[in-house]
Each structure stands twice: as structure tokens, then as C-alpha cells.
Short mmCIF file of C-alpha atoms and ligand atoms in Angstrom, two decimals:
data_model
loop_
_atom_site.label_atom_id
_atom_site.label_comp_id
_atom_site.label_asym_id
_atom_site.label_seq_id
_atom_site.Cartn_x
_atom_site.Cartn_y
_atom_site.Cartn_z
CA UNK J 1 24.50 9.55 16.64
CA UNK J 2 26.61 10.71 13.58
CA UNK J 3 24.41 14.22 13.65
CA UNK J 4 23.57 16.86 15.58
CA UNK J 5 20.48 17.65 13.51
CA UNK J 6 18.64 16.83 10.51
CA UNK J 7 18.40 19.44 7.96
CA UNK J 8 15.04 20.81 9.04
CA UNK J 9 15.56 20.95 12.78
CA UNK J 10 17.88 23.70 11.76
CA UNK J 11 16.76 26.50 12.67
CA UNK J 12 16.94 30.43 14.40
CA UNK J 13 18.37 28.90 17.11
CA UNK J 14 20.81 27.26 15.49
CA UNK J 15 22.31 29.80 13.72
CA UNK J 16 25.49 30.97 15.27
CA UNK J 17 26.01 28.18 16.84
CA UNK J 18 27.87 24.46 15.30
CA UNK J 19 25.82 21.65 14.16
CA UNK J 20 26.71 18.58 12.42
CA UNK J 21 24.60 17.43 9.95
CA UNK J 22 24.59 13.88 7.51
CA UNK J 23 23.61 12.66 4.74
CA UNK J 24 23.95 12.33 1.02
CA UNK J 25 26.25 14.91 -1.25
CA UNK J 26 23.14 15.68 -3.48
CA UNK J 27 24.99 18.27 -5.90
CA UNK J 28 28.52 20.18 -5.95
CA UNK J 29 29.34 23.42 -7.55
CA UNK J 30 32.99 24.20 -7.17
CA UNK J 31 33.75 27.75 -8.23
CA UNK J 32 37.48 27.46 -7.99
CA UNK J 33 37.84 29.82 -4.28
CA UNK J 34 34.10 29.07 -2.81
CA UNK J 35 31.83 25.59 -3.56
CA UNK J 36 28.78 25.08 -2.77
CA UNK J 37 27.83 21.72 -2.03
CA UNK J 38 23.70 20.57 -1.54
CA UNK J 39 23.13 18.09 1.87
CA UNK J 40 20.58 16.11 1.46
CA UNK J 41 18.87 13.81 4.79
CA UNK J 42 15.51 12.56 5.12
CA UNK J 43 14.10 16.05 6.02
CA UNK J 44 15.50 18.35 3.49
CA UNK J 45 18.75 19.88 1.87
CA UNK J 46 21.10 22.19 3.11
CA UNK J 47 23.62 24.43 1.98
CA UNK J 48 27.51 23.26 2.92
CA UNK J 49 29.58 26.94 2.31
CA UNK J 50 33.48 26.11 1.07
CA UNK J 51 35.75 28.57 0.92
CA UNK J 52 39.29 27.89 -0.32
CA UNK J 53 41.72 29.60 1.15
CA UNK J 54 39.21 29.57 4.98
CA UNK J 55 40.14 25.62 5.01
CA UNK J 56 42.02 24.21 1.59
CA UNK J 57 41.78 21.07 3.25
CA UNK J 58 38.46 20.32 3.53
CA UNK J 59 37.89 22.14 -0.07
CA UNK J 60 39.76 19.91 -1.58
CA UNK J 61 37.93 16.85 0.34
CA UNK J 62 34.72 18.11 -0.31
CA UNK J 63 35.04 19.43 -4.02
CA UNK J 64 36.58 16.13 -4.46
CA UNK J 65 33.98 14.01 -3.48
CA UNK J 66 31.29 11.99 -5.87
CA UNK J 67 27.38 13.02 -5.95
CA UNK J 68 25.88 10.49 -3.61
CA UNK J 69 28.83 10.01 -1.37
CA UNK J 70 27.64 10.36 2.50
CA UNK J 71 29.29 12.34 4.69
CA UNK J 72 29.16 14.10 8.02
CA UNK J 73 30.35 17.28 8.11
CA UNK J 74 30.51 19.66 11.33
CA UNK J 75 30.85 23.64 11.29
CA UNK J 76 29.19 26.79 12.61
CA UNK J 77 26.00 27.47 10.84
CA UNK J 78 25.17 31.16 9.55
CA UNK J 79 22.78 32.69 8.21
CA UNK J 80 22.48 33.61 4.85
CA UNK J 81 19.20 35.01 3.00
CA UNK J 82 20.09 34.37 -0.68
CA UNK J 83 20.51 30.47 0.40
CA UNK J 84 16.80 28.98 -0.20
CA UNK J 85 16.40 27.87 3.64
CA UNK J 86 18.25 31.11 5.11
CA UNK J 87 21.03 29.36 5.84
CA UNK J 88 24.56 27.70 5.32
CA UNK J 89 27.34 25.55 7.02
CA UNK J 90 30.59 26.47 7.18
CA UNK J 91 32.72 22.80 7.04
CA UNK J 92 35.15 22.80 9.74
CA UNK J 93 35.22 18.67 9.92
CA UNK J 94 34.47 16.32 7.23
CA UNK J 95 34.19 12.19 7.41
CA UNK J 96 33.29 10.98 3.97
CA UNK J 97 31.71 7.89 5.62
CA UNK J 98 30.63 6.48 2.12
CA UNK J 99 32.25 6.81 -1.63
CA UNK J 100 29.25 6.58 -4.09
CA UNK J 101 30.77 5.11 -7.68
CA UNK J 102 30.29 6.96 -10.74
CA UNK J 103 28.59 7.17 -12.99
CA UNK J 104 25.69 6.69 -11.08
CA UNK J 105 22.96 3.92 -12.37
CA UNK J 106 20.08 7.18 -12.52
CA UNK J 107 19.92 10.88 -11.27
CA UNK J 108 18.27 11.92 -7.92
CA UNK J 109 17.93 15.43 -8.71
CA UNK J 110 17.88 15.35 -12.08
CA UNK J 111 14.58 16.10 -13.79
CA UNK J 112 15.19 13.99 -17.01
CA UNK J 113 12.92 10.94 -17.33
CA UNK J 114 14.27 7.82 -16.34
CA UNK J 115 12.33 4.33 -17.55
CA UNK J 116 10.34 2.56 -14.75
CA UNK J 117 12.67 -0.87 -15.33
CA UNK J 118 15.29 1.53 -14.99
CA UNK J 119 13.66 2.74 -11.67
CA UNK J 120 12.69 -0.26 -10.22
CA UNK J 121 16.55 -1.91 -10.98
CA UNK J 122 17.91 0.67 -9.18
CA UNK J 123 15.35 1.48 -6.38
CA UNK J 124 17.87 2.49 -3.63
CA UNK J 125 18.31 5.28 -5.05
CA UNK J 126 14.96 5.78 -7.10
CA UNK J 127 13.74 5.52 -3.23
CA UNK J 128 16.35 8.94 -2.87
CA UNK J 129 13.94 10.99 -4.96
CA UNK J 130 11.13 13.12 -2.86
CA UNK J 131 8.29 11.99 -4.95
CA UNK J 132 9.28 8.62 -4.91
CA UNK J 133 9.90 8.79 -1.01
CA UNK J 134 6.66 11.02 -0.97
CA UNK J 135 3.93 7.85 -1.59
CA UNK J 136 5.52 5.85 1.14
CA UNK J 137 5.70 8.40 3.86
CA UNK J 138 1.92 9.16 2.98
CA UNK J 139 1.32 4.97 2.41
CA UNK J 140 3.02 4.64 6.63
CA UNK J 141 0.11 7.63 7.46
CA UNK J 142 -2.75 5.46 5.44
CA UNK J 143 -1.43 2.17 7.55
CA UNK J 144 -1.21 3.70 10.70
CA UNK J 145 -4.43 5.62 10.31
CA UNK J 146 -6.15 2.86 9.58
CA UNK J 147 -4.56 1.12 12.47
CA UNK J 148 -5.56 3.52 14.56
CA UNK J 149 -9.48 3.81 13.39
CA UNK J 150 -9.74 0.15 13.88
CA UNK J 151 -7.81 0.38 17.31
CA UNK J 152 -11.00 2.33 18.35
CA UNK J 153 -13.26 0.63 17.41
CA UNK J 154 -12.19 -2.29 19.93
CA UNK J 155 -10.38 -4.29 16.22
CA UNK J 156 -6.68 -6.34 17.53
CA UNK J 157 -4.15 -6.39 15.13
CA UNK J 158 -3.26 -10.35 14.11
CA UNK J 159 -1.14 -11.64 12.66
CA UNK J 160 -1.51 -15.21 10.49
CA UNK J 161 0.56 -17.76 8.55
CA UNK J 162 2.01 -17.32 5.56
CA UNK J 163 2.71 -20.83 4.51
CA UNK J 164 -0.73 -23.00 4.27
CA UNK J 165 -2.18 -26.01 2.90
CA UNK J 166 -5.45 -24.79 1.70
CA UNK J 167 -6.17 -21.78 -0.97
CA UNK J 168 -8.85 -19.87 0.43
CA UNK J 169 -9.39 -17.67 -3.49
CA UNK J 170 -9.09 -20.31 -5.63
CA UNK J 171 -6.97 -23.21 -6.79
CA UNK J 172 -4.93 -22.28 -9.80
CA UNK J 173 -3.47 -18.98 -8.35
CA UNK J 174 -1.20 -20.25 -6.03
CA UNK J 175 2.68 -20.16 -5.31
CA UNK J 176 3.27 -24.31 -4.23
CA UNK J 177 6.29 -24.70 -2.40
CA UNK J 178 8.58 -27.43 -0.68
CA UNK J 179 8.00 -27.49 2.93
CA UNK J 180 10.23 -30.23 4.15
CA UNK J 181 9.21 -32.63 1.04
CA UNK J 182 5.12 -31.78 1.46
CA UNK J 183 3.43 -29.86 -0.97
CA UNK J 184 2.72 -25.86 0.51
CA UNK J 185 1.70 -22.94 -0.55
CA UNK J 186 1.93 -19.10 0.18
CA UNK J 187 -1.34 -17.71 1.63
CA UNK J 188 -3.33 -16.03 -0.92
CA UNK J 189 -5.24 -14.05 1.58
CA UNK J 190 -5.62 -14.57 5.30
CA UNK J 191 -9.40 -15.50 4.81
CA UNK J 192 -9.49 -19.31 6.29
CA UNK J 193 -7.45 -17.95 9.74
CA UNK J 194 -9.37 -14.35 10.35
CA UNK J 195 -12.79 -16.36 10.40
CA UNK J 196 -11.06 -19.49 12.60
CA UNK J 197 -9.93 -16.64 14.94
CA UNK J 198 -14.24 -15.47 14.75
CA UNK J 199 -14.19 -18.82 16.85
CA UNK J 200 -11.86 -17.72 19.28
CA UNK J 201 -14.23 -14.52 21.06
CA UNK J 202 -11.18 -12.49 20.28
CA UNK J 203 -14.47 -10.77 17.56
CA UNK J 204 -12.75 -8.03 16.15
CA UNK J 205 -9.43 -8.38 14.42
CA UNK J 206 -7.79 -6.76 11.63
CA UNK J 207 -4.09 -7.47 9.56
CA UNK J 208 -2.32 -5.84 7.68
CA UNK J 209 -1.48 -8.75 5.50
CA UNK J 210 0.29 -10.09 2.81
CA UNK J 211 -1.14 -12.01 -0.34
CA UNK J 212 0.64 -14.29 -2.56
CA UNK J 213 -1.76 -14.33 -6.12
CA UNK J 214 -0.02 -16.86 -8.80
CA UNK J 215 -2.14 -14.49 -11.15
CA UNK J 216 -0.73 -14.39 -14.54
CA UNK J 217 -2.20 -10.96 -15.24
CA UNK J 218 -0.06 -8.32 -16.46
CA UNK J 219 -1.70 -5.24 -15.71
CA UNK J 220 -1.17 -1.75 -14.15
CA UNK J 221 -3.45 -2.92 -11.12
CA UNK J 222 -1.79 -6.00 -10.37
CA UNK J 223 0.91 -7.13 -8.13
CA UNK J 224 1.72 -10.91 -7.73
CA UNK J 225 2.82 -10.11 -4.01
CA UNK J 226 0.54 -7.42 -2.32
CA UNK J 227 -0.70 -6.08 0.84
CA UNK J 228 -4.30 -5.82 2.50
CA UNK J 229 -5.93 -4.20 5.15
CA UNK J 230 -7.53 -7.57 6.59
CA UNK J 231 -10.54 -7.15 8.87
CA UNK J 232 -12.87 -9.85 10.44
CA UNK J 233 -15.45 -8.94 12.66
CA UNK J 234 -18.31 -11.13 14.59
CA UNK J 235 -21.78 -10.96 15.81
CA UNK J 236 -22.68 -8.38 12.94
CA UNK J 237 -26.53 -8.47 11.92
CA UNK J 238 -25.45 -8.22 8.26
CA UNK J 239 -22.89 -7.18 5.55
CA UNK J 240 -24.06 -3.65 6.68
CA UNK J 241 -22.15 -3.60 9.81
CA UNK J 242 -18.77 -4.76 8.02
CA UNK J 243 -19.13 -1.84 4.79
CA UNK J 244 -19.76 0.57 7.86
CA UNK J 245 -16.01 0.08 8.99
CA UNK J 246 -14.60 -0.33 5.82
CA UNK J 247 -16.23 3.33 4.81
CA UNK J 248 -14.77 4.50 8.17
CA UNK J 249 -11.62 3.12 7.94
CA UNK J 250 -11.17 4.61 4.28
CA UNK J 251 -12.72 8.00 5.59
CA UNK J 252 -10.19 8.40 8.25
CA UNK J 253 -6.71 7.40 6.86
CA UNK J 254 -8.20 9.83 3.83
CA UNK J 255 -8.54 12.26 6.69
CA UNK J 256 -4.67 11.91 8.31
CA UNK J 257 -3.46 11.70 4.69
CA UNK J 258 -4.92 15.48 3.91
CA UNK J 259 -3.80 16.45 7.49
CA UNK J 260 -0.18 15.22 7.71
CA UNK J 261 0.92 14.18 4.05
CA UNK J 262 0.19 18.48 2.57
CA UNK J 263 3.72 18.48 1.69
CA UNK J 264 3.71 15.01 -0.30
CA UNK J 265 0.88 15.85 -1.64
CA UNK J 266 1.95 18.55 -3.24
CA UNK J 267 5.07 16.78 -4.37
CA UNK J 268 2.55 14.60 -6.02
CA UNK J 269 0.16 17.27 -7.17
CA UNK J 270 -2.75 15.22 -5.71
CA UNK J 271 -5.55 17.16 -4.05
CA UNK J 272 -6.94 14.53 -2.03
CA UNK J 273 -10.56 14.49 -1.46
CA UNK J 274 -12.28 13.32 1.45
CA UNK J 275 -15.69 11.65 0.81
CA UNK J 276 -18.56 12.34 2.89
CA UNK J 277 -20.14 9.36 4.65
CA UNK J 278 -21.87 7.02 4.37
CA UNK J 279 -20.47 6.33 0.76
CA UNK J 280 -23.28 5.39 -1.80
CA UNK J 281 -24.09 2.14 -1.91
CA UNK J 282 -25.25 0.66 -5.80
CA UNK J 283 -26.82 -3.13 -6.13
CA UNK J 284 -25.07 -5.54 -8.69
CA UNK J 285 -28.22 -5.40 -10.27
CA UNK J 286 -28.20 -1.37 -10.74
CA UNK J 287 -24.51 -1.78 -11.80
CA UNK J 288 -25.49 -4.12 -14.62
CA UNK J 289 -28.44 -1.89 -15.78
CA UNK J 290 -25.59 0.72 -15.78
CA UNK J 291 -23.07 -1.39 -17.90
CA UNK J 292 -25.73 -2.75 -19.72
CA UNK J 293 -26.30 0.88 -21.83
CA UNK J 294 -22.90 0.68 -23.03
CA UNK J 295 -22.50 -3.22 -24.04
CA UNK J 296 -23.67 -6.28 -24.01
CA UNK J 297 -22.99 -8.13 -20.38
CA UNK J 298 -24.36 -11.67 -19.21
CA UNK J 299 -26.13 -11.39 -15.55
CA UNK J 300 -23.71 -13.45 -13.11
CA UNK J 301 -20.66 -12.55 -13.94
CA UNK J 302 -18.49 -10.28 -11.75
CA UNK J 303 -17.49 -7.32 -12.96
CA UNK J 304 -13.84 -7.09 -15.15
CA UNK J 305 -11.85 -4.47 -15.29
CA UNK J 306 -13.50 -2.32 -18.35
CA UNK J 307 -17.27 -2.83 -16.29
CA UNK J 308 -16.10 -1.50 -13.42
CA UNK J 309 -14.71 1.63 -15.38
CA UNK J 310 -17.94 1.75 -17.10
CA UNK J 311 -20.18 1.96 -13.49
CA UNK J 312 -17.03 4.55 -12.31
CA UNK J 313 -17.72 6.79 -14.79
CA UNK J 314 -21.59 6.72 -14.18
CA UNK J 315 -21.31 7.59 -10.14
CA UNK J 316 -21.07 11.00 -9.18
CA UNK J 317 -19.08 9.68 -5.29
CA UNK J 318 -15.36 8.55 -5.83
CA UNK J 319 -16.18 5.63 -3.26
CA UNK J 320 -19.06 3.80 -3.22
CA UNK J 321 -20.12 0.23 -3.04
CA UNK J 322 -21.36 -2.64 -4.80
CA UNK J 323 -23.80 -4.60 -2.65
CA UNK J 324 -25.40 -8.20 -3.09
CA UNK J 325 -23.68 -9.77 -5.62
CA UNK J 326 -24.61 -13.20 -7.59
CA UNK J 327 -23.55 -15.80 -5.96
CA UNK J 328 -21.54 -17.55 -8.24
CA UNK J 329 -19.50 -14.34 -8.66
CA UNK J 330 -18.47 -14.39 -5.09
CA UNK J 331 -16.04 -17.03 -3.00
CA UNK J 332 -17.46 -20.06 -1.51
CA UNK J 333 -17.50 -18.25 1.92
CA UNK J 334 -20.11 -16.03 1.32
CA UNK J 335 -23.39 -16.13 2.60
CA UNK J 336 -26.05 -16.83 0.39
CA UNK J 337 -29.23 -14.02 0.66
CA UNK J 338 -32.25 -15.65 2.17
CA UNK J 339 -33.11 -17.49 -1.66
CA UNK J 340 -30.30 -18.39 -2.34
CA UNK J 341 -29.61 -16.48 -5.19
CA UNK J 342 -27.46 -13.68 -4.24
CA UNK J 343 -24.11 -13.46 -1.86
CA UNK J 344 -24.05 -11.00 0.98
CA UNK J 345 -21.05 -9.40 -0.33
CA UNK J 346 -19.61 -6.53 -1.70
CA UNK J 347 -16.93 -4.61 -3.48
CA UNK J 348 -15.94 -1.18 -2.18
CA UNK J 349 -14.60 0.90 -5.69
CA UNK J 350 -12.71 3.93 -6.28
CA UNK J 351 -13.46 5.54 -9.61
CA UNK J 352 -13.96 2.49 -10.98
CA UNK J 353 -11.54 0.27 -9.42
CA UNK J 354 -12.21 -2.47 -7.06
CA UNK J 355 -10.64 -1.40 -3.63
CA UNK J 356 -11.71 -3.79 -1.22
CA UNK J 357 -14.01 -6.64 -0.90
CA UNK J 358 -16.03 -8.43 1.62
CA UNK J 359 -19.00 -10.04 2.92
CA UNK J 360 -21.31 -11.57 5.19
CA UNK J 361 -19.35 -15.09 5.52
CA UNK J 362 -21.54 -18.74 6.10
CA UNK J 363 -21.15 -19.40 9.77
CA UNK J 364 -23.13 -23.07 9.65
CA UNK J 365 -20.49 -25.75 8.70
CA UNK J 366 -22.82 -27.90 6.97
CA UNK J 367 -23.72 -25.04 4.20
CA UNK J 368 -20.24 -24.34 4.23
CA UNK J 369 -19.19 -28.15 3.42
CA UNK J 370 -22.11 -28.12 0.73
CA UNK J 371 -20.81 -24.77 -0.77
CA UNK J 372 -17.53 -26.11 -1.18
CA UNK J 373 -19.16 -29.48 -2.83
CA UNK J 374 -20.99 -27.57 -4.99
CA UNK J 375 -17.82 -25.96 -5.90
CA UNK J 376 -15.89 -28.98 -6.59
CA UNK J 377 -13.25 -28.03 -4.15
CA UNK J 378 -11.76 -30.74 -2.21
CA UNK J 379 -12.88 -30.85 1.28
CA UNK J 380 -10.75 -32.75 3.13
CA UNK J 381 -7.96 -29.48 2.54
CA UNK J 382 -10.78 -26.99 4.38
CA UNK J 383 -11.06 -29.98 7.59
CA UNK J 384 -9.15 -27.46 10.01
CA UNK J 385 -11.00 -24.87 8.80
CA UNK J 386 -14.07 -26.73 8.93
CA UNK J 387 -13.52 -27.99 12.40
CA UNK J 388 -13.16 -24.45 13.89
CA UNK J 389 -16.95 -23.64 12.54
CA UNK J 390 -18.43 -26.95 15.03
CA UNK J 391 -18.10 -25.48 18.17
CA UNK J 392 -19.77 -22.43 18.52
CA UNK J 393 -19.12 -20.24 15.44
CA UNK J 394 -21.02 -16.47 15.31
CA UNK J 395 -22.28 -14.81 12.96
CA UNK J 396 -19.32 -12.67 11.32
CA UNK J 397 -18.13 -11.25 7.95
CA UNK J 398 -15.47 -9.17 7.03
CA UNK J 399 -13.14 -7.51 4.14
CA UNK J 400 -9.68 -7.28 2.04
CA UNK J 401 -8.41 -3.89 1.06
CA UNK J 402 -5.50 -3.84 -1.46
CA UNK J 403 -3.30 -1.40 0.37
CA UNK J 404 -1.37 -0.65 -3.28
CA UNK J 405 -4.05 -0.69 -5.04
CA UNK J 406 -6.30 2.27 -2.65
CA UNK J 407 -2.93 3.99 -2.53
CA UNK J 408 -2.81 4.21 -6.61
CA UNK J 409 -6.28 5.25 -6.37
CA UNK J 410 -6.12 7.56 -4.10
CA UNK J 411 -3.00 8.98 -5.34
CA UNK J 412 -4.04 8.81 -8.85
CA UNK J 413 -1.10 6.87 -9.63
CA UNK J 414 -1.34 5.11 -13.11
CA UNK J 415 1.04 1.81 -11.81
CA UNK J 416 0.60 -0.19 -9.21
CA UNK J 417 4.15 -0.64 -8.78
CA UNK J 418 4.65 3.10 -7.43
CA UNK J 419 3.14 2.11 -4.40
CA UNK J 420 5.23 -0.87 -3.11
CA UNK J 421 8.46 -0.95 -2.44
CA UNK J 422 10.12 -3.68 -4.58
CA UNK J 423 7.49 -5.11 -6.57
CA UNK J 424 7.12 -8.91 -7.66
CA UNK J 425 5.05 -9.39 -11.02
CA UNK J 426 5.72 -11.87 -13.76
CA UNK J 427 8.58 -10.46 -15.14
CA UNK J 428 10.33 -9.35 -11.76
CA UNK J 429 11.52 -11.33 -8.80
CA UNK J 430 14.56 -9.17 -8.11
CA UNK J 431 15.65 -6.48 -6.64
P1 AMO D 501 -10.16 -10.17 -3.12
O1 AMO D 501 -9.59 -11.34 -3.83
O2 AMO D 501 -11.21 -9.36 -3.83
O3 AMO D 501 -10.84 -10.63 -1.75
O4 AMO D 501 -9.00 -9.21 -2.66
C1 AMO D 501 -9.25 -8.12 -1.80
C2 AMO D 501 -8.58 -6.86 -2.32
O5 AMO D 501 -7.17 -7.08 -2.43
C3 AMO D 501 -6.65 -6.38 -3.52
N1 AMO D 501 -6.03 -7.33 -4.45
C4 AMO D 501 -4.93 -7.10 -5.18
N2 AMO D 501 -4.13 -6.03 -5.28
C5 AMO D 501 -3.10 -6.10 -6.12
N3 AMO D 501 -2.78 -7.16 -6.87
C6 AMO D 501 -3.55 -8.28 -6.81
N4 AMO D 501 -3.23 -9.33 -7.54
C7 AMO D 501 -4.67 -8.28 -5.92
N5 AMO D 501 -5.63 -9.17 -5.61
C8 AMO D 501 -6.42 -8.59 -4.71
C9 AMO D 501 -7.82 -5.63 -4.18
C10 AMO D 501 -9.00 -6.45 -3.72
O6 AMO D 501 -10.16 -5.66 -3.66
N6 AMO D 501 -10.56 -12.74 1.17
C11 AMO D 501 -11.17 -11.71 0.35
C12 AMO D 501 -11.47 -10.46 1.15
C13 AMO D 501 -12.56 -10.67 2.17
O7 AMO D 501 -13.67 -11.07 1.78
O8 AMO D 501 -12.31 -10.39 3.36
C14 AMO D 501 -10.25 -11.41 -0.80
O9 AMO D 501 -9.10 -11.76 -0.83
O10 AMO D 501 -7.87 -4.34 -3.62
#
């Protein structure tokens, strides 16, 4: 490797001693006989010492060099108490191993504002800032929490197609494309496969998953290409069993995030609070009653955006659920209560934000067929789907957690977009 050490393996031991570190020329202060020059890797920043007339050569490569250029540079390492980690390096070799242009397209360490369009353009090196870096290294913790929660509780991680014939959430929503002259589209959530592979025995399985939503809203809570946390679980007794993992699963990734993410946190000034379990649990009905003091609202319909705030504002828990939902507000896979009436579903919500959503799914084809009839989807696109429910489906239900949008929860982030890489909404397609 190009380095000897990042900058915060550095440490007593090093001192004395020559390292070679990497990274990005963060900031250079040339004083005419000494510059100091900031080092900047994926742990940290260090101090690079320059004096003149000690090695003109390498003070004149150094001093010479644009912010952002990448370098490794090799000397003895010293300490030094007024530097802000207790030490420097002394350059004794130099390869610039990257020129960065100038001017550059945005600061990194500057603390002036920079427009998001401006940010996302240029997210290479909006993705050099520790705050920016800070909500993926704690989003990797959430994922591989998660991961791990489900892990133990006997869940395999799947993985499904992206490119489908049927829509599972709806027809209009879509991305259609060409595949090989037939008419596609991008999976809008991996709902039809999780419950075929509920007809495999495999039982438990989760994804993390990707959704493709044709949705032409333009909102702060809405990404056109997202990620879930996708689980699918069989032989439950009821919805019950499914909002019991999806509590735990939120409980414990909120638990590694406080453990392992203090430092990005901080960065973020988010004091992250860890629910007690089990999280409440509200009936459509209640939440109604609830929005119903503040306007006027039409039993049946799911909750929008400004309902949901209004019910957020009214529970004392951040989490909570939602339980047994009308069932024309929920998907054609959800199992009707025992008249009919009301789905076996539920939304899990954050302050007022729908987080994740599940249910109890139908597991009998023929109710399934006639909820799709009474639908007015077509059929004949669910027949593979269909099929897999004829021989010897179980009982199962599952849910779909936005991974974005817990994260901007969580994280009390007001965008979305903070909380995935390179995001895709109306407007943007590139970078
Ligand atoms: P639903 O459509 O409610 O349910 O989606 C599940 C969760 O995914 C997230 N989400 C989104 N996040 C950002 N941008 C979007 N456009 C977007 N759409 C959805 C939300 C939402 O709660 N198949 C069911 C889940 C299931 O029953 O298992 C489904 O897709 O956090």
C-alpha cells in the first residue's frame, strides 16, 4: 500500500519513528522559511512540518502544490504539543500522485454555505466533507445492524430482480423499459418475489433492496430511486409477529448507531434516542379521531403527508405504529380482517413520517385473484406470482423500510437527498 498509516493510527508509538501517510492536501500555509500543510485521509488530518532551508526541495514541491492534490509523503514523525493531534511530519519524500485543478467547483473545509444543486453536482468532493461523509458511515452501521439483528433471528439475506413484468404498488408509477423489444419495468419494490420465496420454506428472508417509484412528487421525503430494508417472514399468527421485528430491527441499528457513530453524531449534532420497546401501537381509527380535531378528514383514506404530521405531533413515542388500516387504503396483498373491512397492515412512523410499512399478506390464491379483480388490475401479469401461491403457500406477511427516509428521520435531516449518495428525483438523473 501507498501508506504506512492512516492519520489516526498515528500514535505514541509512532513518534520518533518514519511513517508515510496519504491523502488529500486539505489546506497550505506557506510562511516563506516553514509551511504548514493539513493531510487529510479517511480518519483524520495531520500536520505535514516544511522547513525551507531543512529540504528546499520538497518546500518548494509541497508549497507548490493545489488544495486537493493527493500525495504521499514519507518523514519521521515528532511530536509537537501546540499541533491539535500532538504531532507533525517532517517531509523527507513527496509523490504528488494527483494534481487537483483550480479553482475548485466548492470548498471542503470551508465553512461558507454552498447550495445543495451545487452539492449534489459536485458530490466527489461534497462526499470530502466530515458531515457529509458522517451520515453514510453511520447509514453502513444502520445497514449492517440491521443485518445483523435479522441474521439472529434465523432472516437470509436475498436478493431479487430488478427488471419485472408486473408492478407490485401500482400501475402508473413505474419506469417501462426496452428489454430486447418487450415492454419491462424496474421493480418498484421486491413485494411479488419475497412472498414467492414464502413458497420456497426458505421462511425468513430479508433485502436490502432497491425501489424504482415513477412518482412525480417533488418533495423533501421523496426519492424516485430508493432503498428498503425488505423483510418477509412465514408461518406468523398475525401482523403482530412481523411489527415485532420491525420494532427490533429499528431498536437495534438505533442501538449500534449511539454505540459506534458518537463521533458522527456529534458532527451532526444529533442526540440519538433509543426508544424503549415495544413501540406504541395506535389503530387507524384512533389516528383519525386524532386528525379529526384539527380538520376535516374522510374515513378510508390513508394518511398524506400533513395527517401524519398531525398524529406525530399528538404521540408522546418517536416510533410507534399504525395498525389495521381500511382496506382500500392498503395494496391488494393485504389480508383483509375477519369482515372484511379492514387490512392487517400497518405503517411504522417516526415523528410523523411514514418509515416502514407492512402487513399480514393473503396467502389463499383465490382471494388473492378476486382482490386483484376487484382492483381492476390485470391478472394475467400476477400468473407467476399467482402460480407460486397453489402449491402449498403459509401463512406470512412482512414489511418495507425506506432506508433514506429512517436515516432523515433519525438524523433529523430536513432532505431526503442527504442520505443517499447520488440521488435520482425529477429534476436529476446525473451525477
Ligand atoms: P411502501 O410503498 O409503503 O410499501 O414503501 C415502504 C417504505 O419505503 C419507503 N419509500 C420511499 N422512500 C423514499 N422515496 C420514495 N418514493 C419511497 N416510497 C417508499 C418508505 C415506505 O414506508 N411492498 C410494501 C412494503 C411491504 O408491505 O412489505 C411497500 O413497498 O419508508
Amino acid at each position: 500500500m501507498l501508506r504506512t498509516h492512516y492519520v489516526a493510527d498515528v500514535g505514541e508509538k509512532e513518534q520518533g519513528t518514519e511513517v508515510t501517510l496519504a491523502g488529500w492536501i486539505e489546506d497550505i500555509r506557506n510562511l516563506g522559511g516553514i509551511a504548514f500543510l493539513l493531510l487529510r485521509d479517511k480518519t483524520g488530518r495531520g500536520q505535514l512540518t516544511c522547513i525551507k532551508k531543512e529540504a528546499p526541495d520538497i518546500f518548494e514541491s509541497l508549497t507548490g502544490l493545489t488544495r486537493e492534490s493527493v500525495v504521499a509523503v514519507t518523514g519521521p514523525c515528532q511530536k509537537n504539543e501546540r499541533v491539535r493531534n500532538g504531532w507533525e511530519v517532517l517531509p523527507r519524500r513527496v509523490t504528488v500522485l494527483s494534481t487537483a485543478d483550480a479553482p475548485l467547483p466548492m470548498g471542503v473545509a470551508d465553512k461558507v454555505n454552498v447550495d445543495f444543486d451545487t452539492r449534489l453536482d459536485n458530490r466527489f468532493m461534497d462526499l470530502r466533507r466530515d458531515e457529509v461523509q458522517a451520515v453514510f458511515r453511520i447509514r453502513d452501521t444502520f445497514i449492517a445492524a440491521a443485518a445483523s439483528f435479522l441474521a439472529g433471528q434465523g432472516f437470509l439475506q436475498v436478493h431479487t430482480p430488478k427488471i419485472t413484468r408486473a408492478s407490485p404498488e401500482g400501475g402508473t408509477e413505474v419506469f417501462r423499459i426496452d428489454y430486447f423489444g418487450r415492454d419491462a419495468y424496474l421493480v418498484q419494490s421486491p413485494q411479488l418475489y419475497k412472498q414467492m420465496l414464502m413458497a420456497t420454506g426458505l421462511d425468513r428472508v430479508y433485502e436490502v433492496a432497491w425501489y424504482f417509484r415513477a412518482e412525480s412528487h417533488d418533495t423533501t421525503r421523496h426519492l424516485n430511486e430508493s432503498t428498503a430494508l425488505d423483510v418477509e417472514m412465514a408461518f406468523i399468527d398475525s401482523e403482530e409477529d412481523v411489527m415485532a421485528v420491525a420494532e427490533g430491527v429499528v431498536h437495534a441499528s438505533l442501538e449500534a448507531m449511539a454505540a459506534e457513530r458518537a463521533e458522527e453524531l456529534a458532527l451532526l449534532n444529533v442526540e440519538l434516542e433509543v426508544p424503549r420497546l415495544p413501540f406504541p401501537r395506535i389503530t387507524y381509527d384512533r389516528a383519525v379521531e386524532m386528525v379529526a380535531e384539527e380538520k376535516d378528514f374522510t374515513w378510508g383514506q390513508d394518511l398524506g403527508t400533513e395527517e401524519e404530521k398531525m398524529v406525530g405531533r399528538k404521540m408522546e413515542a418517536p416510533f410507534y405504529f399504525i395498525t389495521k388500516y381500511p382496506l382500500e387504503a392498503k395494496p391488494f396483498y393485504a389480508m383483509p380482517d375477519d369482515d372484511g373491512r379492514m387490512a392487517r397492515g400497518f405503517d411504522l412512523a417516526c415523528r410523523g413520517t411514514e418509515i416502514a410499512s407492512g402487513a399480514q399478506r393473503i396467502h389463499d390464491p383465490a382471494l388473492l385473484e378476486k382482490r386483484l379483480r376487484q382492483l381492476d388490475m390485470n391478472v394475467d401479469n400476477f400468473a407467476d406470482y399467482l402460480r407460486s401461491f397453489r402449491y402449498g403457500m403459509p401463512p406470512h406477511g412482512g414489511f418495507g423500510s425506506g432506508i433514506e427516509r429512517f436515516l432523515m428521520e433519525a438524523l433529523h435531516l430536513g432532505n431526503i437527498r442527504e442520505c443517499i449518495l447520488f440521488p435520482r428525483d425529477q429534476k436529476r438523473i446525473s451525477p
